[in-house]
Coordinates of C-alpha atoms in Angstrom, one line a residue:
Chain P
M71 CA -33.9 -8.2 22.0
F72 CA -35.3 -5.3 20.1
N73 CA -33.9 -2.7 22.5
F74 CA -30.7 -3.4 20.6
L75 CA -32.3 -1.3 17.8
K76 CA -33.5 1.5 20.0
N77 CA -34.5 4.5 18.0
K78 CA -31.6 6.6 19.0
R79 CA -29.0 4.0 18.2
L80 CA -30.5 3.2 14.8
F81 CA -30.6 6.9 14.1
M82 CA -26.9 7.3 15.0
L83 CA -26.1 4.3 12.8
M84 CA -27.8 5.9 9.9
V85 CA -26.0 9.2 10.5
G86 CA -22.7 7.3 10.7
F87 CA -23.4 5.4 7.5
L88 CA -24.2 8.7 5.8
V89 CA -20.9 10.2 7.0
L90 CA -19.1 7.1 5.6
I91 CA -20.8 7.4 2.2
V92 CA -20.0 11.2 2.1
L93 CA -16.4 10.6 3.2
I94 CA -15.9 7.9 0.6
G95 CA -17.6 10.0 -2.1
L96 CA -15.3 13.0 -1.3
T97 CA -12.1 11.1 -1.2
I98 CA -12.5 8.3 -3.7
G99 CA -10.5 8.7 -6.9
G100 CA -7.7 11.0 -7.8
R101 CA -7.6 14.0 -5.5
E102 CA -5.0 16.4 -6.8
K103 CA -3.9 17.5 -3.3
I104 CA -4.5 16.3 0.2
T105 CA -5.6 18.7 2.9
W106 CA -3.3 20.2 5.4
P107 CA -4.4 18.1 8.4
E108 CA -3.7 15.0 6.4
R109 CA -0.3 16.3 5.4
F110 CA 0.5 17.2 9.0
L111 CA -0.5 13.8 10.3
K112 CA 1.5 12.0 7.5
D113 CA 4.6 14.0 8.4
T114 CA 4.5 13.4 12.1
V115 CA 3.6 9.7 11.9
G116 CA 6.1 9.2 9.1
F117 CA 8.9 10.7 11.1
V118 CA 8.4 8.1 13.9
Q119 CA 7.8 5.2 11.6
Q120 CA 11.0 5.9 9.8
L121 CA 12.9 5.4 13.0
I122 CA 11.4 1.9 13.4
Y123 CA 11.3 0.5 9.8
R124 CA 14.9 1.1 8.8
P125 CA 16.7 -0.5 11.8
A126 CA 14.2 -3.4 11.7
G127 CA 15.0 -3.8 8.0
A128 CA 18.7 -3.7 8.7
I129 CA 18.5 -6.4 11.4
A130 CA 16.3 -8.6 9.3
G131 CA 18.6 -8.0 6.3
F132 CA 21.6 -9.0 8.3
F133 CA 20.2 -12.4 9.2
Q134 CA 19.0 -12.9 5.7
D135 CA 22.5 -12.2 4.5
I136 CA 24.0 -14.8 6.8
S137 CA 21.6 -17.5 5.6
Q138 CA 22.3 -16.7 2.0
L139 CA 26.1 -16.6 2.4
N140 CA 26.8 -19.6 0.1
E141 CA 24.9 -18.1 -2.7
V142 CA 27.4 -15.2 -2.8
Y143 CA 29.9 -16.9 -5.1
K144 CA 27.3 -17.7 -7.7
E145 CA 26.0 -14.2 -7.5
N146 CA 29.5 -12.8 -7.8
E147 CA 30.1 -14.7 -11.0
Q148 CA 26.9 -13.4 -12.5
F149 CA 27.8 -9.9 -11.6
R150 CA 31.2 -10.3 -13.3
M151 CA 29.6 -11.4 -16.5
M152 CA 27.1 -8.5 -16.3
A153 CA 29.9 -6.1 -15.7
A154 CA 31.8 -7.3 -18.8
A155 CA 28.6 -7.0 -20.9
Y156 CA 28.1 -3.6 -19.5
A157 CA 31.6 -2.4 -20.4
R158 CA 31.0 -3.6 -23.9
D159 CA 27.6 -1.9 -24.2
K160 CA 28.8 1.3 -22.6
V161 CA 31.2 2.0 -25.5
E162 CA 28.5 1.5 -28.0
Y163 CA 26.1 3.5 -25.9
N164 CA 28.5 6.5 -25.8
F165 CA 28.8 6.5 -29.6
L166 CA 25.1 6.4 -30.0
K167 CA 24.5 9.0 -27.4
S168 CA 26.9 11.5 -29.0
E169 CA 25.5 10.7 -32.4
N170 CA 22.0 11.3 -31.1
E171 CA 22.9 14.6 -29.5
R172 CA 24.5 15.8 -32.7
L173 CA 21.3 14.9 -34.7
M174 CA 19.1 16.6 -32.2
K175 CA 21.2 19.8 -32.5
E176 CA 21.0 19.6 -36.3
L177 CA 17.3 19.1 -36.3
E178 CA 16.9 22.0 -33.9
F179 CA 15.2 20.2 -31.1
K180 CA 13.7 22.5 -28.4
I181 CA 15.3 22.3 -25.0
H182 CA 12.4 20.4 -23.4
Q183 CA 12.4 17.9 -26.2
E184 CA 16.1 17.3 -25.8
Q185 CA 15.8 16.8 -22.1
M186 CA 12.5 14.9 -22.2
Y187 CA 14.1 11.6 -21.3
D188 CA 16.7 12.9 -18.8
Y189 CA 15.0 11.2 -15.8
K190 CA 16.2 11.9 -12.3
Y191 CA 16.2 8.9 -10.0
M192 CA 15.7 9.9 -6.4
I193 CA 16.5 7.3 -3.8
A194 CA 13.9 6.9 -1.0
Q195 CA 13.5 4.7 2.0
V196 CA 10.3 2.9 2.7
I197 CA 9.0 3.8 6.1
S198 CA 5.8 1.8 6.4
V199 CA 3.4 -0.6 4.7
N200 CA -0.4 -0.5 5.1
N201 CA -2.0 -3.4 7.0
D202 CA -5.0 -3.6 4.7
A203 CA -5.0 -6.5 2.2
N204 CA -6.9 -4.5 -0.5
N205 CA -4.9 -1.4 -0.3
R206 CA -1.2 -2.0 0.2
T207 CA -0.1 1.6 0.3
I208 CA 3.6 2.0 0.8
N209 CA 4.9 5.2 2.5
I210 CA 8.4 6.6 1.5
N211 CA 10.5 9.3 3.0
L212 CA 10.6 11.7 0.2
G213 CA 8.0 14.5 -0.2
S214 CA 7.2 17.7 -2.0
K215 CA 10.2 19.4 -0.4
H216 CA 12.4 17.0 -2.3
G217 CA 10.5 17.4 -5.5
V218 CA 8.2 14.4 -5.5
E219 CA 4.9 15.0 -7.2
K220 CA 1.7 13.0 -7.7
N221 CA 1.8 10.4 -10.5
M222 CA 5.6 9.9 -10.5
A223 CA 6.7 6.3 -11.0
V224 CA 8.4 4.4 -8.3
V225 CA 10.8 1.6 -9.1
T226 CA 13.2 -0.8 -7.5
S227 CA 16.3 -2.1 -9.2
D228 CA 14.1 -5.1 -10.2
G229 CA 11.2 -3.2 -11.7
L230 CA 8.2 -1.0 -11.4
V231 CA 6.6 -0.8 -7.9
G232 CA 3.9 1.8 -8.4
I233 CA 2.8 5.4 -8.7
V234 CA 3.0 8.2 -6.1
N235 CA -0.5 8.8 -5.0
S236 CA -0.4 11.6 -2.4
V237 CA 2.4 13.8 -1.2
S238 CA 3.0 15.6 2.1
A239 CA 6.0 17.9 2.8
F240 CA 8.5 15.1 3.7
Y241 CA 6.7 11.9 2.9
A242 CA 4.7 10.4 0.1
S243 CA 2.3 7.5 -0.4
V244 CA 2.9 5.0 -3.2
T245 CA 0.1 3.0 -4.7
P246 CA 1.6 -0.3 -5.7
Y247 CA 0.9 -2.1 -9.0
T248 CA -1.4 -4.5 -7.3
E249 CA -4.0 -1.7 -7.2
L250 CA -4.0 -1.3 -10.9
S251 CA -7.6 -1.6 -12.2
T252 CA -9.7 -0.4 -15.1
T253 CA -12.5 0.5 -12.8
S254 CA -10.3 2.4 -10.3
T255 CA -9.9 6.2 -10.6
T256 CA -6.7 6.3 -8.5
F257 CA -4.4 4.6 -10.9
N258 CA -4.3 5.4 -14.6
A259 CA -3.5 2.6 -17.1
I260 CA 0.1 2.4 -18.1
S261 CA 1.1 2.2 -21.8
A262 CA 3.7 -0.5 -22.3
T263 CA 5.8 -2.2 -24.9
V264 CA 8.4 -5.0 -24.9
M265 CA 12.1 -4.8 -24.8
G266 CA 13.8 -5.0 -28.2
K267 CA 10.6 -4.4 -30.1
E268 CA 9.8 -0.9 -28.8
T269 CA 8.5 0.5 -32.0
E270 CA 6.3 -2.4 -33.1
S271 CA 4.8 -3.5 -29.9
F272 CA 2.1 -1.8 -27.8
G273 CA -0.2 -2.8 -25.0
I274 CA -1.9 -1.2 -22.1
L275 CA -1.4 -2.4 -18.5
S276 CA -4.9 -2.1 -17.3
D277 CA -5.6 -4.6 -14.5
Y278 CA -4.1 -6.7 -11.8
D279 CA -5.5 -10.2 -11.3
T280 CA -5.3 -10.6 -7.5
E281 CA -6.0 -14.3 -7.6
Q282 CA -3.3 -15.1 -10.0
E283 CA -1.0 -12.3 -8.9
R284 CA -0.4 -11.3 -12.4
L285 CA -0.6 -8.0 -14.3
I286 CA -2.9 -7.9 -17.3
M287 CA -1.9 -6.2 -20.4
S288 CA -4.7 -5.6 -22.9
K289 CA -5.3 -4.0 -26.3
I290 CA -2.4 -5.8 -27.9
G291 CA -2.7 -5.7 -31.7
E292 CA -3.2 -8.8 -33.8
E293 CA 0.0 -8.4 -35.7
D294 CA 2.0 -7.6 -32.6
P295 CA 5.4 -9.4 -32.6
M296 CA 5.5 -9.9 -28.8
V297 CA 5.9 -13.5 -27.6
Q298 CA 5.9 -15.3 -24.3
G299 CA 9.0 -14.6 -22.3
D300 CA 9.5 -11.0 -23.6
I301 CA 10.3 -8.3 -21.0
V302 CA 7.6 -5.7 -20.7
I303 CA 8.7 -2.1 -20.2
T304 CA 6.8 1.2 -20.0
S305 CA 6.6 2.9 -23.4
G306 CA 6.4 6.5 -22.2
L307 CA 3.5 7.2 -24.6
G308 CA 1.0 9.4 -23.0
N309 CA 3.7 11.4 -21.2
I310 CA 2.6 10.7 -17.6
Y311 CA 4.9 7.8 -16.8
P312 CA 8.5 7.7 -17.9
R313 CA 9.6 5.3 -20.6
G314 CA 11.9 2.3 -20.3
L315 CA 11.0 1.1 -16.8
R316 CA 11.1 -2.6 -16.5
I317 CA 7.7 -4.1 -15.4
G318 CA 7.7 -7.9 -15.9
E319 CA 7.8 -10.9 -18.1
I320 CA 5.1 -12.1 -20.4
E321 CA 3.8 -15.4 -19.1
S322 CA 1.0 -16.1 -21.4
L323 CA -0.7 -14.5 -24.4
K324 CA -4.3 -15.2 -25.4
V325 CA -7.1 -13.7 -27.5
G326 CA -9.1 -11.1 -25.6
D327 CA -12.7 -10.9 -24.8
F328 CA -13.9 -9.7 -28.2
G329 CA -11.5 -11.7 -30.3
L330 CA -10.0 -8.6 -31.9
T331 CA -7.1 -7.9 -29.6
Y332 CA -4.8 -10.0 -27.5
V333 CA -4.4 -10.1 -23.7
A334 CA -1.2 -10.9 -21.9
E335 CA -0.5 -12.0 -18.4
I336 CA 2.6 -10.5 -17.0
K337 CA 4.6 -11.7 -14.0
P338 CA 6.0 -8.6 -12.3
F339 CA 9.6 -8.4 -11.5
A340 CA 9.4 -6.3 -8.3
N341 CA 8.6 -8.1 -5.1
L342 CA 6.5 -5.8 -2.8
N343 CA 7.3 -7.6 0.4
K344 CA 10.0 -6.2 2.6
L345 CA 11.0 -3.3 0.4
T346 CA 13.7 -1.1 1.7
E347 CA 15.0 1.2 -1.0
V348 CA 13.0 2.5 -3.9
F349 CA 13.6 5.1 -6.6
V350 CA 11.3 7.8 -7.5
V351 CA 11.6 8.6 -11.2
A352 CA 11.2 12.3 -11.9
A353 CA 10.8 13.5 -15.4
P354 CA 12.5 16.8 -16.1
S355 CA 10.2 19.8 -15.8
Y356 CA 10.4 22.8 -18.1
D357 CA 9.0 26.3 -18.2
E358 CA 6.8 27.6 -20.9
E359 CA 9.1 30.6 -21.2
E360 CA 12.1 28.5 -22.1
E361 CA 10.1 27.2 -24.9
T362 CA 9.4 30.6 -26.6
T363 CA 13.0 31.7 -26.3
P364 CA 15.2 28.9 -27.5
Chain A
M241 CA -4.6 9.9 33.3
S242 CA -4.9 6.3 32.4
M243 CA -6.7 7.1 29.2
N244 CA -3.6 8.9 28.0
R245 CA -1.6 5.8 28.6
I246 CA -4.1 3.7 26.6
V247 CA -4.0 6.1 23.7
L248 CA -0.2 6.2 23.8
L249 CA 0.0 2.4 23.8
M250 CA -2.4 2.2 20.9
L251 CA -0.4 4.8 19.0
A252 CA 2.8 2.8 19.6
I253 CA 1.1 -0.4 18.4
F254 CA -0.2 1.5 15.3
L255 CA 3.2 2.7 14.4
V256 CA 4.8 -0.7 15.0
E257 CA 2.3 -2.7 13.0
G258 CA 3.0 -0.7 9.8
S259 CA 6.8 -0.6 10.2
L260 CA 8.1 -3.5 12.4
I261 CA 5.6 -6.3 11.9
P262 CA 6.1 -6.6 8.1
W263 CA 9.7 -7.6 8.9
L264 CA 8.7 -10.4 11.2
I265 CA 6.4 -12.1 8.8
P266 CA 8.0 -14.7 6.5
D267 CA 8.6 -13.5 3.0
S268 CA 6.2 -15.9 1.2
Y269 CA 3.4 -14.8 3.6
G270 CA 4.0 -11.1 3.3
D271 CA 0.7 -10.3 1.6
R272 CA -1.3 -13.0 3.4
I273 CA -0.7 -12.4 7.1
I274 CA -1.8 -8.9 7.9
P275 CA -1.7 -7.4 11.4
H276 CA -4.8 -5.7 12.8
F277 CA -3.4 -5.1 16.3
T278 CA -5.0 -1.7 16.9
F279 CA -8.3 -3.3 16.1
V280 CA -7.7 -6.0 18.7
I281 CA -7.0 -3.4 21.3
V282 CA -10.3 -1.7 20.3
I283 CA -12.1 -5.0 21.0
F284 CA -10.4 -5.3 24.3
S285 CA -11.6 -1.8 25.3
A286 CA -15.1 -2.9 24.3
L287 CA -14.8 -6.0 26.5
Y288 CA -13.1 -4.5 29.5
G289 CA -13.8 -0.8 29.2
S290 CA -17.0 0.7 27.9
R291 CA -18.7 0.6 24.5
H292 CA -18.3 4.4 24.0
Q293 CA -14.6 4.2 24.7
A294 CA -14.4 1.4 22.1
L295 CA -16.4 3.5 19.6
F296 CA -14.2 6.6 20.0
L297 CA -10.9 4.7 20.0
G298 CA -12.0 2.7 17.0
M299 CA -13.1 5.8 15.1
G300 CA -9.9 7.7 16.0
F301 CA -7.4 5.0 15.0
G302 CA -9.5 4.0 12.0
L303 CA -9.4 7.5 10.7
L304 CA -5.7 7.7 11.5
Q305 CA -5.0 4.6 9.4
D306 CA -7.2 5.9 6.6
V307 CA -5.3 9.1 6.4
I308 CA -1.8 7.8 6.8
Y309 CA -2.2 5.1 4.2
Y310 CA -4.5 7.0 2.0
G311 CA -4.8 5.0 -1.2
H312 CA -8.3 4.8 -2.6
M313 CA -10.6 6.4 -0.1
I314 CA -11.0 7.6 3.5
G315 CA -13.7 6.0 5.6
P316 CA -13.9 2.2 5.7
H317 CA -11.5 1.7 8.6
F318 CA -12.9 4.8 10.4
F319 CA -16.4 3.4 10.2
F320 CA -16.0 -0.3 10.7
M321 CA -13.4 -0.1 13.5
G322 CA -15.8 2.1 15.5
L323 CA -18.9 0.2 14.6
I324 CA -17.6 -3.3 15.4
G325 CA -16.0 -2.1 18.6
Y326 CA -19.3 -0.5 19.6
L327 CA -21.4 -3.6 18.7
V328 CA -19.1 -5.9 20.7
G329 CA -19.4 -3.4 23.6
V330 CA -23.2 -3.5 23.4
V331 CA -23.3 -7.2 23.7
L332 CA -20.5 -8.0 26.1
E333 CA -19.6 -4.8 28.0
R334 CA -19.2 -5.4 31.8
K335 CA -20.0 -9.1 31.5
K336 CA -17.5 -11.4 33.1
T337 CA -15.4 -12.2 30.1
T338 CA -13.0 -15.1 30.4
L339 CA -9.9 -15.7 28.3
L340 CA -11.6 -18.2 26.0
L341 CA -14.6 -16.0 25.4
A342 CA -12.3 -13.0 24.8
I343 CA -10.3 -14.9 22.2
S344 CA -13.4 -16.1 20.3
V345 CA -14.9 -12.7 20.4
V346 CA -11.7 -11.2 19.0
G347 CA -11.6 -13.9 16.3
F348 CA -15.2 -13.2 15.2
A349 CA -14.7 -9.5 15.3
C350 CA -11.6 -9.8 13.1
L351 CA -13.5 -11.9 10.6
A352 CA -16.3 -9.4 10.6
Y353 CA -13.9 -6.5 10.2
D354 CA -11.9 -8.1 7.3
S355 CA -15.1 -9.2 5.6
A356 CA -16.7 -5.8 5.9
L357 CA -13.6 -4.2 4.4
Y358 CA -13.5 -6.7 1.6
F359 CA -17.1 -5.9 0.7
V360 CA -16.6 -2.2 0.8
Y361 CA -13.6 -2.6 -1.6
S362 CA -15.5 -5.0 -3.9
V363 CA -18.5 -2.7 -4.0
F364 CA -16.2 0.0 -5.4
K365 CA -14.5 -2.5 -7.5
F366 CA -11.0 -2.0 -6.0
T367 CA -10.6 -5.7 -5.7
N368 CA -11.5 -8.4 -8.2
G369 CA -10.9 -11.5 -6.1
S370 CA -13.9 -13.5 -5.0
Y371 CA -14.9 -13.7 -1.3
P372 CA -13.9 -17.4 -0.8
W373 CA -10.5 -16.6 -2.3
A374 CA -10.1 -13.6 0.0
L375 CA -11.1 -15.7 3.0
I376 CA -8.4 -18.4 2.2
Q377 CA -5.8 -15.9 0.9
Y378 CA -5.6 -13.4 3.8
I379 CA -8.5 -13.3 6.2
L380 CA -8.0 -16.7 7.8
P381 CA -4.2 -16.6 7.9
S382 CA -4.1 -13.2 9.5
L383 CA -6.8 -14.3 11.9
F384 CA -4.2 -16.6 13.5
L385 CA -1.8 -13.7 13.9
Q386 CA -4.5 -11.7 15.7
L387 CA -5.3 -14.6 18.0
V388 CA -1.7 -15.1 19.0
F389 CA -1.4 -11.4 19.6
T390 CA -4.5 -11.5 21.8
L391 CA -3.0 -14.3 23.8
C392 CA 0.2 -12.4 24.3
I393 CA -1.3 -9.1 25.5
Y394 CA -4.4 -10.5 27.3
V395 CA -3.2 -10.1 30.9
P396 CA -1.6 -6.6 30.8
V397 CA -4.1 -5.0 28.5
R398 CA -7.1 -6.4 30.5
K399 CA -5.6 -5.0 33.7
M400 CA -5.0 -1.7 32.1
F401 CA -8.6 -1.3 30.9
E402 CA -10.1 -2.6 34.1
K403 CA -8.0 -0.3 36.2
R404 CA -9.1 2.6 34.0
M405 CA -12.8 1.6 34.5
R406 CA -12.4 1.2 38.2
S407 CA -10.8 4.6 38.6
A408 CA -13.5 6.1 36.4
E409 CA -16.2 4.6 38.5
S410 CA -14.7 5.6 41.8
S411 CA -14.3 9.2 40.6
E412 CA -17.9 9.2 39.7
E413 CA -18.9 8.1 43.2
L414 CA -16.8 10.9 44.7

């Protein structure tokens, strides 16, 4: 029995364990850039996976469409109502936009301040999903060649999906919101507010409760006007993540651990299963030179 | 020659399990049934090949997975795929392994693998679920997928590894 733990084997196990600890230590947390062998591997594997994921998704989507055919009429009606509402709002929006631009000119905004919220939405295809329950990384087919950078937000038409974690030349990995955690170094907390009360509400999305499948928003002030059912959006404070991205709906609001602040549970809008198309949100970049010569 | 084919097959399975398999799993079970097909092949190579082969295949494909889906850290898959493959090889290599034994070994190995990953992630606080919850939520449901996969590939993969072992032995004799 004890030749199972022969000296040589035990020694190799120890060495292996040391290698594991060192590897984890080196790679845990936010690395700014991944090394070139990793980028190379990501690009080659990504290329092949792209060829599989998209046709599979198309076929699966086709069958799903057939089974949901009778819901089309209902959906169509909803869309019509939404289109009417959109046309109404669009007129008002144009007025407000031109007014806003005029005021910005008069107040002599710097170029980067004016363009601060001109986000560019880049459409990307999902190419693969990690098969690890605790790390559901999603790979997409946009990379640094297309202007994707670390920490860019990724959304679907429903809501926030996650944050770009590492980028190779043609592909990028996205860390989904399920990995949000105060103790993690890979995912910064996201500052959030609620729709309609943008200036009065504030909270920090800090955790994800895996058992309840809910996002946790903490540090909500006592006088905060947010109530159950409000739609949570990113606030853009902190200037890492763009503002105005839909996240989810407040499901419950209760007093936090120390009784000074409130904690809200949020049901996220975006479903992470069977994603096909996502948008990478790029904030406009500006040069320092532009700033000095307005 | 045959080793190339084994690696090629595993590569194909690795690519497919990240891109095709998610589409085959029902929507409501998307985050509960998680394929570990490359790991199953590693266990096969331990049962019907040699323990060193399992160690290297496990380490190689574990590292590949860690790198491709880099999220929190590199290392857990690399280490545990290799280690569990090797341990299975130490115990059962070159014994006469029947279908039933193979399936139960794959089952226990998958349990060990998922549990080990869970504990690594919970040590570094990347997951806040409790172990019983994780067991019910995804370890046991995905175990069934692994067992079904084992049943499907048992005959061809076993033949492949045994052929490879025979050719390796005969070349040693020459």
